Amino acid sequence: MMPFFRKIIPQIFMAIVLEDKKNVLKICTYRDKTLIGSLEKIFDQDKQLMTYVKNYDKKFYPYRIALFLNSQEQGIIPNLSQDYEAFGVGKISIKTLILNNAQLYTATEHVEYYDCQWEEFGGLDFLFSPFALLYYLIQKEQKDKTTLFVYKYSQSLCLMVCKAGEILIGGFKFFEKNVNLELEDFEDPLGNLQDESGEEHEEEKQNSADEELSLDDFQENSSQENSSDGGDPLETNAEMDSGVDAGMEDEKNDDATGKDEKIELEELGQFGSDMELCRHIISSIEKFYKDEHYGGDFIDELIFFTHEDIVPSALDFLENETFLSPQIKKINHFDLTIELMRKELNFDL
């Protein structure tokens, strides 16, 4: 599109991540270099997200779609050789893309699947590998030392060792089981036991009904006794109101306790996930040092780009095991994706 029309006609950019239980869409609308509107939505299913994109009011403006490639079958080959088997790629059909001195690869079936999935939208404009996003950030850093760069978004973890912009080695890991997601269904640890014993439920309900009936009878008898004894009915009502207030206070306390327990479970889930990714980073460093294709340069720095916060205790563990102090740099995955889209289309000029 001519630069003149870019200054007049708004451009729509859509960044998408598809996962099992969390599908995220961010839409940004630009006029020239000015952001004039944005929104972010989360869907339980990818079909819901795609339906939303299909029905989104684009007002006939040009729009581009970028999808995050989080499939496990991808990696980096630190040279331009065609001997893929030497790097453990195997005999699967792959697509490659040159990235400076290296090649980014992924299984052909994934590219074809996503092309087919988005065919009715005119196909995807971009299919961004985490390696491409990470290397874009690496170029901004301009580090001369041998540095391990890490990119984390949700269940995806990308690693790349570079020295003065040259790619030495890399790896990718998709964590199939997210501990945070598993704990969402763990709010009531006794739920299964209660569901398995229907008779016990009925018995509890009957006992509860009997208790309520007995209580009503007791209150009625007490009221009659107070009247016959000349007792003040206002005092009796005040006592009953006090009992109701106490019950409501107990319910509030129970709700607060339940929320606290949920927060503790979420924190425990995040800690477990972060520890798992830190262990993977440690094992990857060991693997890099033993790899015959790696030059053997000692890693001097560790820079961690992450969309989410990392539990400090997990980072302490990582530092103690690697003797590298992680430099945490918070990024927004979706803003970064749209930034790279605009750069690839020369919209940042």
Tab-separated table of C-alpha atoms in Angstrom:
chain	number	residue	atom	x	y	z
A	1	MET	CA	0.000	0.000	0.000
A	2	MET	CA	1.215	3.489	-0.872
A	3	PRO	CA	2.559	5.478	2.131
A	4	PHE	CA	0.052	8.221	1.303
A	5	PHE	CA	-2.922	5.873	1.827
A	6	ARG	CA	-1.429	4.516	5.059
A	7	LYS	CA	-1.762	7.977	6.556
A	8	ILE	CA	-5.466	8.089	5.685
A	9	ILE	CA	-6.852	4.545	5.838
A	10	PRO	CA	-6.721	2.741	9.215
A	11	GLN	CA	-4.902	-0.603	9.307
A	12	ILE	CA	-6.041	-3.492	11.524
A	13	PHE	CA	-3.539	-5.924	13.063
A	14	MET	CA	-4.610	-9.108	14.837
A	15	ALA	CA	-2.268	-11.132	17.071
A	16	ILE	CA	-3.554	-14.578	18.052
A	17	VAL	CA	-2.465	-17.405	20.365
A	18	LEU	CA	-4.364	-20.710	20.300
A	19	GLU	CA	-4.052	-23.079	23.277
A	20	ASP	CA	-6.210	-25.818	24.780
A	21	LYS	CA	-8.014	-23.792	27.437
A	22	LYS	CA	-7.004	-20.206	26.710
A	23	ASN	CA	-7.253	-18.681	23.237
A	24	VAL	CA	-6.256	-15.030	23.149
A	25	LEU	CA	-6.868	-12.359	20.524
A	26	LYS	CA	-5.545	-8.804	20.478
A	27	ILE	CA	-6.660	-6.337	17.827
A	28	CYS	CA	-4.919	-3.003	17.250
A	29	THR	CA	-6.014	-0.380	14.760
A	30	TYR	CA	-3.463	2.129	13.481
A	31	ARG	CA	-3.739	5.190	11.321
A	32	ASP	CA	-0.227	5.721	10.000
A	33	LYS	CA	1.940	5.371	13.159
A	34	THR	CA	-0.799	6.311	15.615
A	35	LEU	CA	-2.685	3.682	17.598
A	36	ILE	CA	-6.368	4.683	17.449
A	37	GLY	CA	-7.948	1.617	19.063
A	38	SER	CA	-7.222	-1.761	20.657
A	39	LEU	CA	-8.986	-4.601	22.410
A	40	GLU	CA	-8.046	-7.968	23.893
A	41	LYS	CA	-10.359	-10.938	24.339
A	42	ILE	CA	-9.995	-14.478	25.723
A	43	PHE	CA	-11.979	-17.494	24.499
A	44	ASP	CA	-12.339	-21.037	25.821
A	45	GLN	CA	-12.266	-22.569	22.327
A	46	ASP	CA	-10.407	-21.661	19.148
A	47	LYS	CA	-13.646	-21.843	17.127
A	48	GLN	CA	-15.154	-19.111	19.306
A	49	LEU	CA	-12.149	-16.900	18.610
A	50	MET	CA	-12.303	-17.548	14.869
A	51	THR	CA	-16.027	-16.767	14.804
A	52	TYR	CA	-15.344	-13.483	16.575
A	53	VAL	CA	-12.653	-12.585	14.018
A	54	LYS	CA	-15.018	-13.482	11.187
A	55	ASN	CA	-17.818	-11.281	12.550
A	56	TYR	CA	-15.588	-8.437	13.709
A	57	ASP	CA	-16.599	-5.141	12.120
A	58	LYS	CA	-13.551	-4.311	10.023
A	59	LYS	CA	-15.300	-1.459	8.154
A	60	PHE	CA	-13.584	-2.639	4.960
A	61	TYR	CA	-10.214	-1.606	6.373
A	62	PRO	CA	-7.154	-3.691	5.415
A	63	TYR	CA	-6.383	-6.233	8.130
A	64	ARG	CA	-3.554	-8.684	8.837
A	65	ILE	CA	-3.559	-11.793	11.016
A	66	ALA	CA	-0.528	-13.200	12.847
A	67	LEU	CA	-0.633	-16.531	14.666
A	68	PHE	CA	1.855	-17.713	17.271
A	69	LEU	CA	3.490	-21.021	16.317
A	70	ASN	CA	3.621	-23.024	19.558
A	71	SER	CA	3.934	-26.527	18.073
A	72	GLN	CA	6.641	-28.721	19.567
A	73	GLU	CA	8.099	-29.759	16.188
A	74	GLN	CA	10.265	-26.706	15.577
A	75	GLY	CA	13.826	-25.668	16.273
A	76	ILE	CA	16.956	-23.881	15.153
A	77	ILE	CA	19.878	-25.186	13.065
A	78	PRO	CA	22.963	-23.011	13.782
A	79	ASN	CA	24.250	-23.004	10.186
A	80	LEU	CA	22.958	-23.062	6.605
A	81	SER	CA	23.727	-26.744	5.987
A	82	GLN	CA	21.118	-28.997	4.385
A	83	ASP	CA	22.264	-31.970	6.484
A	84	TYR	CA	19.275	-31.790	8.827
A	85	GLU	CA	19.680	-35.296	10.221
A	86	ALA	CA	23.020	-34.299	11.730
A	87	PHE	CA	21.072	-31.952	13.984
A	88	GLY	CA	18.529	-34.549	15.034
A	89	VAL	CA	15.735	-33.234	12.844
A	90	GLY	CA	14.998	-36.643	11.325
A	91	LYS	CA	13.314	-37.387	8.026
A	92	ILE	CA	10.117	-35.411	8.526
A	93	SER	CA	9.091	-32.839	5.935
A	94	ILE	CA	10.084	-29.386	7.173
A	95	LYS	CA	9.847	-25.741	6.203
A	96	THR	CA	12.903	-23.577	6.835
A	97	LEU	CA	13.552	-19.859	7.125
A	98	ILE	CA	16.984	-18.241	7.231
A	99	LEU	CA	17.631	-16.274	10.411
A	100	ASN	CA	21.031	-14.576	10.113
A	101	ASN	CA	23.585	-17.417	10.169
A	102	ALA	CA	21.024	-20.080	11.153
A	103	GLN	CA	17.857	-21.771	9.926
A	104	LEU	CA	14.562	-21.804	11.701
A	105	TYR	CA	12.540	-24.931	10.915
A	106	THR	CA	9.128	-26.412	11.641
A	107	ALA	CA	7.163	-29.408	10.429
A	108	THR	CA	5.411	-28.812	7.092
A	109	GLU	CA	2.196	-30.352	8.432
A	110	HIS	CA	1.793	-27.529	10.961
A	111	VAL	CA	2.132	-24.826	8.312
A	112	GLU	CA	-0.370	-26.600	6.067
A	113	TYR	CA	-2.790	-27.156	8.944
A	114	TYR	CA	-2.875	-23.491	9.928
A	115	ASP	CA	-3.157	-22.382	6.299
A	116	CYS	CA	-6.181	-24.634	5.915
A	117	GLN	CA	-7.650	-23.534	9.247
A	118	TRP	CA	-7.562	-19.859	8.248
A	119	GLU	CA	-8.323	-20.323	4.557
A	120	GLU	CA	-11.739	-18.650	4.724
A	121	PHE	CA	-10.038	-15.531	6.110
A	122	GLY	CA	-7.739	-15.365	3.109
A	123	GLY	CA	-5.034	-17.318	4.916
A	124	LEU	CA	-2.596	-16.181	7.561
A	125	ASP	CA	-0.401	-13.191	6.896
A	126	PHE	CA	2.190	-14.266	9.472
A	127	LEU	CA	2.982	-17.446	11.377
A	128	PHE	CA	5.467	-16.277	13.989
A	129	SER	CA	7.781	-18.781	15.604
A	130	PRO	CA	8.989	-17.882	19.116
A	131	PHE	CA	12.510	-18.010	17.643
A	132	ALA	CA	11.639	-15.130	15.303
A	133	LEU	CA	10.178	-13.060	18.139
A	134	LEU	CA	13.150	-13.820	20.382
A	135	TYR	CA	15.741	-12.980	17.736
A	136	TYR	CA	13.958	-9.689	17.075
A	137	LEU	CA	14.472	-8.841	20.765
A	138	ILE	CA	18.070	-10.099	20.662
A	139	GLN	CA	18.907	-7.682	17.854
A	140	LYS	CA	17.763	-4.819	20.069
A	141	GLU	CA	20.074	-5.928	22.883
A	142	GLN	CA	23.299	-5.872	20.810
A	143	LYS	CA	25.235	-8.092	23.202
A	144	ASP	CA	28.869	-9.012	22.407
A	145	LYS	CA	29.139	-11.583	25.204
A	146	THR	CA	27.967	-15.176	24.893
A	147	THR	CA	24.443	-14.849	26.201
A	148	LEU	CA	21.584	-17.260	26.778
A	149	PHE	CA	18.324	-15.576	25.793
A	150	VAL	CA	15.019	-17.011	27.006
A	151	TYR	CA	11.530	-16.232	25.721
A	152	LYS	CA	8.503	-17.370	27.694
A	153	TYR	CA	4.834	-17.069	26.918
A	154	SER	CA	2.316	-19.266	28.746
A	155	GLN	CA	3.324	-22.899	28.092
A	156	SER	CA	5.968	-22.067	25.455
A	157	LEU	CA	9.665	-21.694	26.261
A	158	CYS	CA	12.270	-20.742	23.647
A	159	LEU	CA	16.045	-20.696	24.245
A	160	MET	CA	18.804	-19.247	22.085
A	161	VAL	CA	22.527	-18.756	22.741
A	162	CYS	CA	24.059	-15.880	20.788
A	163	LYS	CA	27.345	-14.057	20.621
A	164	ALA	CA	27.570	-10.663	18.900
A	165	GLY	CA	24.360	-11.404	17.020
A	166	GLU	CA	25.489	-14.822	15.777
A	167	ILE	CA	23.233	-17.730	16.704
A	168	LEU	CA	25.211	-20.566	18.327
A	169	ILE	CA	22.464	-22.972	19.386
A	170	GLY	CA	18.825	-23.009	20.452
A	171	GLY	CA	15.865	-25.086	21.589
A	172	PHE	CA	12.118	-25.008	22.131
A	173	LYS	CA	9.833	-26.630	24.676
A	174	PHE	CA	6.047	-26.682	24.895
A	175	PHE	CA	4.838	-27.751	28.319
A	176	GLU	CA	1.797	-29.930	27.679
A	177	LYS	CA	0.501	-29.760	31.236
A	178	ASN	CA	0.166	-26.354	32.809
A	179	VAL	CA	-0.028	-26.778	36.594
A	180	ASN	CA	-2.080	-23.576	36.893
A	181	LEU	CA	-4.738	-25.011	34.597
A	182	GLU	CA	-4.842	-28.347	36.418
A	183	LEU	CA	-5.479	-26.648	39.767
A	184	GLU	CA	-8.535	-24.810	38.448
A	185	ASP	CA	-10.523	-28.024	38.860
A	186	PHE	CA	-9.099	-28.739	42.291
A	187	GLU	CA	-11.026	-26.222	44.367
A	188	ASP	CA	-13.023	-28.879	46.284
A	189	PRO	CA	-10.786	-31.847	47.149
A	190	LEU	CA	-13.787	-33.780	48.542
A	191	GLY	CA	-15.984	-33.199	45.490
A	192	ASN	CA	-15.374	-36.635	43.983
A	193	LEU	CA	-16.090	-38.429	47.244
A	194	GLN	CA	-19.389	-36.616	47.633
A	195	ASP	CA	-20.438	-37.312	44.065
A	196	GLU	CA	-19.715	-41.027	44.363
A	197	SER	CA	-22.073	-41.536	47.323
A	198	GLY	CA	-25.526	-40.325	46.343
A	199	GLU	CA	-27.122	-42.112	49.291
A	200	GLU	CA	-24.911	-40.171	51.667
A	201	HIS	CA	-26.130	-36.931	50.076
A	202	GLU	CA	-29.763	-37.913	50.577
A	203	GLU	CA	-29.105	-38.897	54.176
A	204	GLU	CA	-27.363	-35.579	54.853
A	205	LYS	CA	-30.260	-33.671	53.310
A	206	GLN	CA	-32.784	-35.598	55.455
A	207	ASN	CA	-30.747	-34.974	58.611
A	208	SER	CA	-30.517	-31.297	57.732
A	209	ALA	CA	-34.283	-31.092	57.220
A	210	ASP	CA	-34.902	-32.830	60.567
A	211	GLU	CA	-32.548	-30.420	62.289
A	212	GLU	CA	-34.332	-27.428	60.755
A	213	LEU	CA	-37.721	-28.833	61.843
A	214	SER	CA	-36.496	-29.450	65.375
A	215	LEU	CA	-35.097	-25.937	65.529
A	216	ASP	CA	-38.387	-24.421	64.382
A	217	ASP	CA	-40.278	-26.447	67.008
A	218	PHE	CA	-37.823	-25.371	69.676
A	219	GLN	CA	-38.132	-21.682	68.741
A	220	GLU	CA	-41.943	-21.930	68.702
A	221	ASN	CA	-42.020	-23.616	72.100
A	222	SER	CA	-39.553	-21.097	73.489
A	223	SER	CA	-41.698	-18.249	72.235
A	224	GLN	CA	-44.782	-19.751	73.911
A	225	GLU	CA	-42.908	-20.276	77.152
A	226	ASN	CA	-41.666	-16.675	77.133
A	227	SER	CA	-45.195	-15.390	76.574
A	228	SER	CA	-46.668	-17.552	79.314
A	229	ASP	CA	-43.926	-16.516	81.705
A	230	GLY	CA	-44.483	-12.853	80.908
A	231	GLY	CA	-41.139	-12.589	79.124
A	232	ASP	CA	-40.424	-9.684	76.807
A	233	PRO	CA	-40.899	-10.823	73.152
A	234	LEU	CA	-38.584	-7.990	72.010
A	235	GLU	CA	-35.730	-9.545	73.937
A	236	THR	CA	-36.435	-12.887	72.310
A	237	ASN	CA	-36.401	-11.327	68.843
A	238	ALA	CA	-33.164	-9.521	69.634
A	239	GLU	CA	-31.578	-12.810	70.635
A	240	MET	CA	-32.760	-14.433	67.414
A	241	ASP	CA	-31.433	-11.512	65.342
A	242	SER	CA	-28.104	-11.849	67.103
A	243	GLY	CA	-27.987	-15.506	66.150
A	244	VAL	CA	-28.743	-14.670	62.492
A	245	ASP	CA	-25.997	-12.011	62.443
A	246	ALA	CA	-23.527	-14.518	63.859
A	247	GLY	CA	-24.496	-17.008	61.157
A	248	MET	CA	-24.018	-14.440	58.418
A	249	GLU	CA	-20.633	-13.534	59.859
A	250	ASP	CA	-19.626	-17.219	59.778
A	251	GLU	CA	-20.663	-17.431	56.125
A	252	LYS	CA	-18.523	-14.390	55.297
A	253	ASN	CA	-15.576	-15.948	57.095
A	254	ASP	CA	-16.071	-19.201	55.162
A	255	ASP	CA	-16.139	-17.285	51.867
A	256	ALA	CA	-12.951	-15.424	52.781
A	257	THR	CA	-11.270	-18.696	53.752
A	258	GLY	CA	-12.300	-20.254	50.437
A	259	LYS	CA	-10.838	-17.339	48.483
A	260	ASP	CA	-7.591	-17.518	50.451
A	261	GLU	CA	-7.306	-21.249	49.740
A	262	LYS	CA	-7.884	-20.628	46.024
A	263	ILE	CA	-5.172	-17.961	45.976
A	264	GLU	CA	-2.778	-20.348	47.737
A	265	LEU	CA	-3.520	-23.068	45.162
A	266	GLU	CA	-2.899	-20.637	42.294
A	267	GLU	CA	0.396	-19.548	43.840
A	268	LEU	CA	1.388	-23.175	44.330
A	269	GLY	CA	0.493	-23.903	40.710
A	270	GLN	CA	2.587	-21.006	39.422
A	271	PHE	CA	5.515	-22.060	41.601
A	272	GLY	CA	5.337	-25.605	40.191
A	273	SER	CA	5.214	-24.337	36.601
A	274	ASP	CA	8.092	-21.922	37.109
A	275	MET	CA	10.243	-24.563	38.776
A	276	GLU	CA	9.602	-26.914	35.861
A	277	LEU	CA	10.700	-24.353	33.281
A	278	CYS	CA	13.796	-23.453	35.347
A	279	ARG	CA	14.774	-27.132	35.501
A	280	HIS	CA	14.365	-27.313	31.729
A	281	ILE	CA	16.638	-24.292	31.275
A	282	ILE	CA	19.281	-25.938	33.478
A	283	SER	CA	19.124	-29.230	31.568
A	284	SER	CA	19.230	-27.333	28.253
A	285	ILE	CA	22.421	-25.528	29.278
A	286	GLU	CA	24.027	-28.871	30.111
A	287	LYS	CA	22.842	-30.244	26.774
A	288	PHE	CA	24.253	-27.238	24.900
A	289	TYR	CA	27.677	-27.691	26.481
A	290	LYS	CA	27.742	-31.359	25.458
A	291	ASP	CA	26.489	-30.742	21.896
A	292	GLU	CA	29.247	-31.294	19.340
A	293	HIS	CA	27.775	-28.561	17.110
A	294	TYR	CA	28.119	-25.984	19.869
A	295	GLY	CA	31.433	-24.141	20.050
A	296	GLY	CA	31.718	-24.692	23.785
A	297	ASP	CA	31.787	-21.013	24.715
A	298	PHE	CA	30.946	-20.474	28.359
A	299	ILE	CA	27.650	-18.629	28.803
A	300	ASP	CA	28.324	-15.252	30.413
A	301	GLU	CA	24.822	-13.832	30.767
A	302	LEU	CA	21.207	-14.936	31.017
A	303	ILE	CA	18.454	-12.616	29.757
A	304	PHE	CA	14.869	-13.690	30.362
A	305	PHE	CA	12.047	-12.161	28.281
A	306	THR	CA	8.700	-13.118	29.773
A	307	HIS	CA	5.051	-12.172	29.325
A	308	GLU	CA	4.162	-13.403	32.825
A	309	ASP	CA	5.801	-12.829	36.189
A	310	ILE	CA	8.206	-15.504	37.430
A	311	VAL	CA	8.208	-16.630	41.063
A	312	PRO	CA	11.371	-15.154	42.711
A	313	SER	CA	12.217	-18.417	44.513
A	314	ALA	CA	12.320	-20.249	41.156
A	315	LEU	CA	14.709	-17.632	39.779
A	316	ASP	CA	16.879	-18.001	42.894
A	317	PHE	CA	17.004	-21.743	42.242
A	318	LEU	CA	17.996	-21.111	38.608
A	319	GLU	CA	20.778	-18.743	39.665
A	320	ASN	CA	22.142	-21.141	42.282
A	321	GLU	CA	22.277	-24.007	39.787
A	322	THR	CA	23.766	-22.100	36.815
A	323	PHE	CA	25.767	-19.335	38.567
A	324	LEU	CA	24.043	-16.920	36.176
A	325	SER	CA	21.975	-14.041	37.503
A	326	PRO	CA	18.799	-13.880	35.356
A	327	GLN	CA	18.065	-10.438	33.948
A	328	ILE	CA	14.266	-10.361	33.789
A	329	LYS	CA	12.738	-8.196	31.063
A	330	LYS	CA	8.954	-8.032	31.058
A	331	ILE	CA	7.392	-7.959	27.586
A	332	ASN	CA	3.881	-8.044	26.168
A	333	HIS	CA	3.742	-10.901	23.695
A	334	PHE	CA	0.860	-9.440	21.678
A	335	ASP	CA	2.281	-5.925	21.421
A	336	LEU	CA	5.592	-7.444	20.339
A	337	THR	CA	3.865	-9.557	17.676
A	338	ILE	CA	2.058	-6.530	16.241
A	339	GLU	CA	5.261	-4.478	16.361
A	340	LEU	CA	7.073	-7.128	14.330
A	341	MET	CA	4.149	-7.354	11.876
A	342	ARG	CA	4.353	-3.632	11.251
A	343	LYS	CA	8.118	-3.808	10.838
A	344	GLU	CA	7.881	-6.649	8.317
A	345	LEU	CA	5.352	-4.590	6.327
A	346	ASN	CA	7.504	-1.441	6.597
A	347	PHE	CA	4.690	0.293	8.470
A	348	ASP	CA	7.140	1.560	11.079
A	349	LEU	CA	8.902	3.852	8.618
